[in-house]
C-alpha positions as a printed NumPy array, in Angstrom:
array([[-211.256, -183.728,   39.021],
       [-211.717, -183.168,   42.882],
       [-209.237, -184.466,   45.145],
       [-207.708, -183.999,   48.854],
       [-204.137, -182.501,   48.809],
       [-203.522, -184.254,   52.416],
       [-199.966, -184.281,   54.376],
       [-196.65 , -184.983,   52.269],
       [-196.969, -188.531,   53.869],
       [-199.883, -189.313,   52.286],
       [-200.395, -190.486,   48.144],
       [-202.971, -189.12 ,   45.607],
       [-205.762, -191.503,   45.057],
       [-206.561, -191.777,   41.143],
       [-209.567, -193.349,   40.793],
       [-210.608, -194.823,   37.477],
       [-209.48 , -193.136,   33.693],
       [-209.189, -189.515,   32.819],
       [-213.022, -188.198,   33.001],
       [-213.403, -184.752,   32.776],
       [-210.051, -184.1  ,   30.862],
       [-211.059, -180.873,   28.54 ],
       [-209.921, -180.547,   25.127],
       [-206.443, -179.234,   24.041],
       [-205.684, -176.396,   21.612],
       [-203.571, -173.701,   20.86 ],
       [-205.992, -170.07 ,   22.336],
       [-205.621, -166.738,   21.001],
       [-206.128, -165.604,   24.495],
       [-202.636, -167.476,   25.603],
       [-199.418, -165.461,   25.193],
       [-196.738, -166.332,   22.78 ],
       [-193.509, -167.388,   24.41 ],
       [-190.987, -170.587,   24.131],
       [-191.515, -173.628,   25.924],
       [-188.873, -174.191,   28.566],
       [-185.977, -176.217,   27.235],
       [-184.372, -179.443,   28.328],
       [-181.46 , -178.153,   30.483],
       [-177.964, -179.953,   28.929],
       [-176.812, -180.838,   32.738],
       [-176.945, -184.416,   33.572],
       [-180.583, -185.007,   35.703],
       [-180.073, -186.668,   39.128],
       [-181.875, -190.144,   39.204],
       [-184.025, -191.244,   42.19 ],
       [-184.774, -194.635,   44.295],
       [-183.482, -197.724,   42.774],
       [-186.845, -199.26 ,   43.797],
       [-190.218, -199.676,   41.907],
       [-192.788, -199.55 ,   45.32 ],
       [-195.644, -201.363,   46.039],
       [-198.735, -201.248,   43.194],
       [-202.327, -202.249,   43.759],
       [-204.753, -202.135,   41.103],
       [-208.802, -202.558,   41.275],
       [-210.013, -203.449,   37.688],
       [-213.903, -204.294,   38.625],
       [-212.879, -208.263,   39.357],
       [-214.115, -208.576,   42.603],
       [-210.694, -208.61 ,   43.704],
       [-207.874, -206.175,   44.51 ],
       [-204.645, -207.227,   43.167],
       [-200.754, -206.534,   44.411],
       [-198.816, -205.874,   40.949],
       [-194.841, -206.487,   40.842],
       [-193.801, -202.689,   40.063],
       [-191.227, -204.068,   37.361],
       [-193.111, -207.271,   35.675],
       [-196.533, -206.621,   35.893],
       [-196.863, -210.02 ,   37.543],
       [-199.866, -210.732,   40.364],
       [-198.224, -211.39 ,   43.688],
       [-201.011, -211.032,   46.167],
       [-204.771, -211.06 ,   45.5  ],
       [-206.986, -209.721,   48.047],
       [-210.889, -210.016,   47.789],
       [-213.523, -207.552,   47.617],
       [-216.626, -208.815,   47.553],
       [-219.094, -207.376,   45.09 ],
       [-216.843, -204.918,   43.665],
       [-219.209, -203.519,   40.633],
       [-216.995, -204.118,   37.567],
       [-218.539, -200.356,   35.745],
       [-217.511, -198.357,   38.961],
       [-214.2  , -199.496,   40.517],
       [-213.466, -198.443,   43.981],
       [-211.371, -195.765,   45.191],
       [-207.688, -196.802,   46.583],
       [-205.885, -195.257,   49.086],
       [-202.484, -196.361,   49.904],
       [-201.985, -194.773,   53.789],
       [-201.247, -195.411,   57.099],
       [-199.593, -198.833,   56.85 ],
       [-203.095, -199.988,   54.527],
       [-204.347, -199.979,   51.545],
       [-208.186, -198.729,   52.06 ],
       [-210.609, -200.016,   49.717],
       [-213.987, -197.733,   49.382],
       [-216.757, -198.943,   47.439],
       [-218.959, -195.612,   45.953],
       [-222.364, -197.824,   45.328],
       [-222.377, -199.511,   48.45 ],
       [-220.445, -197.114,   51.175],
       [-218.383, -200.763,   52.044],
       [-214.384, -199.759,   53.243],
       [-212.035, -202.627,   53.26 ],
       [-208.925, -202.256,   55.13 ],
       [-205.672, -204.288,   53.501],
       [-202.874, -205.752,   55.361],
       [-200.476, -204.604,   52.064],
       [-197.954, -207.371,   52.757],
       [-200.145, -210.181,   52.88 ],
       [-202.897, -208.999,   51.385],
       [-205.3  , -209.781,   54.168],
       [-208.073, -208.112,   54.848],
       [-207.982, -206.951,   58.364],
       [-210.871, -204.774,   58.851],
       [-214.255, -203.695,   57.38 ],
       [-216.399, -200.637,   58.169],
       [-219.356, -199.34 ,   56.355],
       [-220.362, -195.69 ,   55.718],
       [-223.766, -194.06 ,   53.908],
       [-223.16 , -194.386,   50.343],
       [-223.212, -190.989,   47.975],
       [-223.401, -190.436,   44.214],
       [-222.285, -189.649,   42.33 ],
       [-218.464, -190.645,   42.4  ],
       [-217.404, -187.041,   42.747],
       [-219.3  , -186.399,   46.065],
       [-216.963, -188.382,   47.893],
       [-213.499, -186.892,   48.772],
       [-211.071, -189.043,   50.502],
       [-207.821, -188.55 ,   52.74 ],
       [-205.681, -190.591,   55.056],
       [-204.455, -187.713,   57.554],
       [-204.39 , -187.861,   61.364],
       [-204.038, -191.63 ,   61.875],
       [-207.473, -191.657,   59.898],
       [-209.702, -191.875,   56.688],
       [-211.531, -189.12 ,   56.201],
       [-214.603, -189.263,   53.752],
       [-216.74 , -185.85 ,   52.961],
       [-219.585, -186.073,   51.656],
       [-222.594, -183.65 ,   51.299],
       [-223.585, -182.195,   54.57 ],
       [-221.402, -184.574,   56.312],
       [-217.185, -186.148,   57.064],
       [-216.568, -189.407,   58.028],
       [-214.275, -190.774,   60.459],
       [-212.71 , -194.423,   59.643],
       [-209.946, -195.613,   62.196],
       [-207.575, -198.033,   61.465],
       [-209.345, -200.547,   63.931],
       [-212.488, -199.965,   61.333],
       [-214.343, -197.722,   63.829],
       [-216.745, -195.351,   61.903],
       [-217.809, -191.545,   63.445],
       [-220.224, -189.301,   61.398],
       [-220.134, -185.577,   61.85 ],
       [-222.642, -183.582,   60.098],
       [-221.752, -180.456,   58.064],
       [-223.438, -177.027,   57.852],
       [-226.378, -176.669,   56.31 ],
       [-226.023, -176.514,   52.432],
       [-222.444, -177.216,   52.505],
       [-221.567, -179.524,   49.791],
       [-217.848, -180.198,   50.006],
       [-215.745, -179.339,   46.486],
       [-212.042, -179.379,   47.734],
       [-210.77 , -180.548,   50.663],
       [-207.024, -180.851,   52.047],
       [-204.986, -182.244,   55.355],
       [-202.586, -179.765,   57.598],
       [-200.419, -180.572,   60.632],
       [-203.31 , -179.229,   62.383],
       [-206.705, -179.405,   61.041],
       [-208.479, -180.636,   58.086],
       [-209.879, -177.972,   55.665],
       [-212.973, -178.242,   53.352],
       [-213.911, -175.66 ,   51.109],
       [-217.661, -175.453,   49.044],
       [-217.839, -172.217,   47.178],
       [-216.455, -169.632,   49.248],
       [-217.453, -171.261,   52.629],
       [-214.291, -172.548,   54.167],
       [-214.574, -174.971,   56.975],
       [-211.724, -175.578,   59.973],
       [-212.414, -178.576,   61.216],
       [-210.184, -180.442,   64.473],
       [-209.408, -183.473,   63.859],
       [-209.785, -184.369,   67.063],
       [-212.913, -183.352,   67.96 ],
       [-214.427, -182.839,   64.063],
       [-217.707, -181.503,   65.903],
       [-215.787, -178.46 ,   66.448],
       [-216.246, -176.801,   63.279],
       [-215.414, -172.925,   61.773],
       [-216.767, -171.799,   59.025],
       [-214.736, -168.751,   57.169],
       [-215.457, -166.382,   53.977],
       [-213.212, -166.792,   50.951],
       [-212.648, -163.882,   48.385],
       [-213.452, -166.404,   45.733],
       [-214.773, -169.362,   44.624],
       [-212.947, -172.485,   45.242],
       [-212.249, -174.832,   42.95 ],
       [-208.89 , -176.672,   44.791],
       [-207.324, -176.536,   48.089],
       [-203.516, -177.711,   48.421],
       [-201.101, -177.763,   51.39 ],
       [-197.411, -177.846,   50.792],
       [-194.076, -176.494,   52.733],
       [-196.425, -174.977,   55.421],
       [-198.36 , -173.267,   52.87 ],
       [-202.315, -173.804,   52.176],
       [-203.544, -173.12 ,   48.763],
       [-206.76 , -172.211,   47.284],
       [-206.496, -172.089,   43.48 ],
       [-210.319, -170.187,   42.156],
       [-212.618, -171.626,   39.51 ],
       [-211.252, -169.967,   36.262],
       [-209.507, -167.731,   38.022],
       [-205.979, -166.606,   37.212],
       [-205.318, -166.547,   41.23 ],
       [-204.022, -168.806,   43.751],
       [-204.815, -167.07 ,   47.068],
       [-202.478, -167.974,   50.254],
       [-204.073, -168.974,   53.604],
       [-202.771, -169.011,   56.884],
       [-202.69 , -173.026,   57.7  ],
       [-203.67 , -172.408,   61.167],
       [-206.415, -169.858,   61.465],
       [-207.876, -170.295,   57.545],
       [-207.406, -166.201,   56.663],
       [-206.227, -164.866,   53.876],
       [-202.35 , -163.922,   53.937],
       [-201.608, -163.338,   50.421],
       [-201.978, -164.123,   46.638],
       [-200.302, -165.286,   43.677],
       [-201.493, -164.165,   40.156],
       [-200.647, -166.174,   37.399],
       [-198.417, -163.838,   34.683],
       [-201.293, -162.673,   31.408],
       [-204.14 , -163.706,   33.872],
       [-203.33 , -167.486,   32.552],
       [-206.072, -169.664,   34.687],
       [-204.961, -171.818,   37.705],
       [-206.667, -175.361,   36.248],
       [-204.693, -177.139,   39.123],
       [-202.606, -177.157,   41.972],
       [-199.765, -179.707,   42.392],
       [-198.422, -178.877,   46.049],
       [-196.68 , -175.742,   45.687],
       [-197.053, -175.243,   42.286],
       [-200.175, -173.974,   40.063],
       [-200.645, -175.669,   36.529],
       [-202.256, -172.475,   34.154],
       [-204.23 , -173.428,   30.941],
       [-201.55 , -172.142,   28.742],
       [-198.975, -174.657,   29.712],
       [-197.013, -172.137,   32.811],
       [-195.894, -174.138,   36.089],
       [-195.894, -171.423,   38.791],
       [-194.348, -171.725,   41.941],
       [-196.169, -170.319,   44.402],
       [-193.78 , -169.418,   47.205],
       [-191.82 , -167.001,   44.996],
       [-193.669, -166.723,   41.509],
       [-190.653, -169.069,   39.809],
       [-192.243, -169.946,   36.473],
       [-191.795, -173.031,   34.222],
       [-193.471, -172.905,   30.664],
       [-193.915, -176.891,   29.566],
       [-196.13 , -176.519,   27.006],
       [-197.895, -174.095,   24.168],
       [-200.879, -175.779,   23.888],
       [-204.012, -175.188,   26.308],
       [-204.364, -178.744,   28.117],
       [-204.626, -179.919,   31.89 ],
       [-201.499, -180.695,   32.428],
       [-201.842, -183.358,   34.942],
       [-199.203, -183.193,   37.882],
       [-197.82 , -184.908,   41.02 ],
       [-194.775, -183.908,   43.109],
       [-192.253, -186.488,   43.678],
       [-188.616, -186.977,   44.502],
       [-188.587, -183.332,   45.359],
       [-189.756, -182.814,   41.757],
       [-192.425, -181.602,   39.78 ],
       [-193.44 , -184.327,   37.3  ],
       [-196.37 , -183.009,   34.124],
       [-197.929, -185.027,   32.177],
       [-198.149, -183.318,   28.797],
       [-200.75 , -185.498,   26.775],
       [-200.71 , -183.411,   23.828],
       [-196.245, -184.812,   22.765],
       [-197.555, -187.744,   25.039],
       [-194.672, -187.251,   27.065],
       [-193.758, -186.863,   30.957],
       [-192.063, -183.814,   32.136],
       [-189.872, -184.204,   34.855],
       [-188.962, -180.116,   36.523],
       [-186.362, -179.801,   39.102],
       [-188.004, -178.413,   42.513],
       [-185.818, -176.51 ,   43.582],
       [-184.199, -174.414,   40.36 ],
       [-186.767, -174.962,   38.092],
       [-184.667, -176.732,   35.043],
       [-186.574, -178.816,   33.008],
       [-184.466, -181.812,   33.695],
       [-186.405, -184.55 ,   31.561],
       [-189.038, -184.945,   28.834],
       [-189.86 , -188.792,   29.039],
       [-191.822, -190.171,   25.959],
       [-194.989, -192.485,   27.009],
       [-196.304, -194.863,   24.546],
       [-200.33 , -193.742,   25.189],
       [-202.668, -196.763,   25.127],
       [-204.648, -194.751,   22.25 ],
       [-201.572, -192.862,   19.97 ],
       [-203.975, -190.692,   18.455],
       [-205.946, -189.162,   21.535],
       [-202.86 , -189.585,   24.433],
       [-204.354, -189.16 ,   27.753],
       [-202.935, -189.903,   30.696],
       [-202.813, -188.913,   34.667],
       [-200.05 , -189.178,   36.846],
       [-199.47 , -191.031,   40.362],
       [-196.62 , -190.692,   42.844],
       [-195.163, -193.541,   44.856],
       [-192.214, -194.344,   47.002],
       [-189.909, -195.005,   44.401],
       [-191.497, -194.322,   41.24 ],
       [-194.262, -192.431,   39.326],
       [-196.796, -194.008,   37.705],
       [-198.712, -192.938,   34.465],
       [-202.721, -194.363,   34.32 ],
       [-204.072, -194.105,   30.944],
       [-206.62 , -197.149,   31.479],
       [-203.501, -199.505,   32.564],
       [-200.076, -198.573,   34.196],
       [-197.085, -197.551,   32.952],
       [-193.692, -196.97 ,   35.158],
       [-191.664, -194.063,   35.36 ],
       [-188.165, -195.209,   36.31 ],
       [-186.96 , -192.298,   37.811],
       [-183.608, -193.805,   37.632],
       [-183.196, -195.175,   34.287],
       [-185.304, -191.966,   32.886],
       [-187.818, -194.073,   30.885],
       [-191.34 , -194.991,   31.042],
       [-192.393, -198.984,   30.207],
       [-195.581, -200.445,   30.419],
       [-196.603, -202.468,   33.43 ],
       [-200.075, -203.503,   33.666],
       [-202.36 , -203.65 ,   29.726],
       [-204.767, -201.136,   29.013],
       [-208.451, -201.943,   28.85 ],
       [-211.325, -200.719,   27.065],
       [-213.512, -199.035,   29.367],
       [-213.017, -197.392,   32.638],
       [-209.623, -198.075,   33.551],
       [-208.588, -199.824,   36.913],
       [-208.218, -197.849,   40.029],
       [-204.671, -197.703,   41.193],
       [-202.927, -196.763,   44.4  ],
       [-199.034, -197.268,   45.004],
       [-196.743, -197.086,   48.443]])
């Protein structure tokens, strides 16, 4: 799944359910090894508040969700939302954007009333998947093939064409500049004035970009490497190879998830082993932590930042007990697992309950503050 990795300000988007999630399965190419125990110390808790939810379930309407009832307590409409592809959510910048993929239509939500205070249109793209997203530098950003969009606050739209050929594939937000990445073309790109574009070579293929702790990230498409780049001129300054040449699936801010179920820190090679089955290991930092969602014991692994510990392994009551699957989402004061409806992660209380139903189908696009 392509995403932006944007500023620590900014949350994921997760739109719709789980597509592309590859099977799971214990490889003869993945080293033996125990998985990383519980540690037996007490695990700090974290804010005593849910956060704002918003969920887009294909209604034609966007919907504020009480965090810790499940109740509707603002409804904000979107007009011809089409109920088989919901929009994607971002929660940024004081809004909640609103981006419809069939018709290029942004909506721009007041979240405390739910009013809709602006509207901006862009060219529409699919599929789904050409179109990454990031709130970063008081802005939405959209990339699309051969060309990034600019959508202010205010609902003013710029268009900046790409490079020939270049068909964005990762993307991610520093203090400086955004990055874009399509292959092993790397593009700098001022915020300011996005015209003023630099394209770089990369040793590899890229398949993710991520920025964390003044570190950007390129993780390689089955690749057991996660190079380091220098987050203001784009060169390589270094590399991190993942121990038995386990592949870098993902990249969770300073971390890389491998296929065999190793969490590797990438600032000092620290390494966390959640799992001994191959899976995808969806992630999300929050809270200073490292939270996994390992589908295969349908359970949510919570690893302390800074030492490592496994401080947590939170059982989730999947929608579908026989085939869990489930992505994670970070938000102000909790973490939210999607598996087609919403579950909370009570970072508190150390339990996961079950906030919005699941539905058959694509599941409901979710973004939380």
């Amino acid at each position: 799944m392509r995403r932006w990795t944007g500023v620590a300000a900014v949350l994921v988007l997760v739109v719709g359910l789980l597509d592309g999630c590859g099977p799971a399965f214990r490889s003869g190419d993945c080293p033996g090894g125990d998985v990383t125990p519980v540690s037996g110390g007490a695990a700090a808790g974290g804010p005593g508040v849910a956060g704002g939810l918003w969920v887009a379930d294909g209604s034609g309407a966007v919907r504020r969700v009480d965090g810790r009832t499940g109740e509707t307590i603002a409804t904000a409409t979107v007009a011809g939302v089409e109920p088989r592809m919901p929009p994607a959510l971002v929660a940024a910048g004081g809004r909640l954007w609103v981006y419809r993929f069939d018709t290029g239509a942004v909506a721009l939500i007041d979240p405390g009333s739910g009013a809709v205070v602006a509207r901006a249109t862009v060219e529409p793209v699919t599929p789904a998947v050409d179109n990454l997203l990031q709130y970063a530098h008081g802005a939405l950003w959209i990339a699309q093939p051969g060309r990034l969009w600019r959508v202010t606050v205010a609902g003013r739209v710029s268009r900046t064409p790409l490079p020939d050929g270049f068909e964005p594939s990762a993307a991610a937000a520093t203090e400086r500049r955004l990055w874009l990445a399509a292959g092993r073309r790397l593009l700098r790109i001022d915020p300011v004035a996005p015209s003023s574009v630099v394209e770089l070579g990369l040793p590899q293929n890229v398949a993710e970009l991520s920025y964390a702790a003044g570190g950007l990230y390129a993780a390689g498409v089955n690749s057991p490497v996660v190079h380091r780049l220098d987050p203001v001129t784009g060169a390589v300054a270094g590399q991190t190879r993942l121990r038995h040449d386990e592949l870098a699936l993902s990249l969770a801010g300073g971390w890389a998830i491998g296929n065999c179920g190793s969490v590797v820190r990438l600032g000092d090679g620290l390494t966390v082993r959640v799992s001994d089955v191959s899976q995808d290991l969806p992630s999300v930092l929050a809270f200073g932590d490292l939270w996994v969602a390992d589908e295969v014991a349908s359970e949510v692994v919570r690893i302390d930042g800074a030492t490592g510990a496994v401080r947590a392994r939170l059982p989730v009551v999947a929608a579908d007990p026989d085939d869990p699957a489930f992505h994670l989402l970070a938000g102000s004061g909790s973490v939210w697992v999607l598996d087609g409806g919403v579950s909370r992660v009570d970072p508190e209380a150390g339990r996961v309950t079950r906030i919005v139903p699941a539905t058959i189908g694509a599941g409901p696009a979710v973004a939380a503050f």
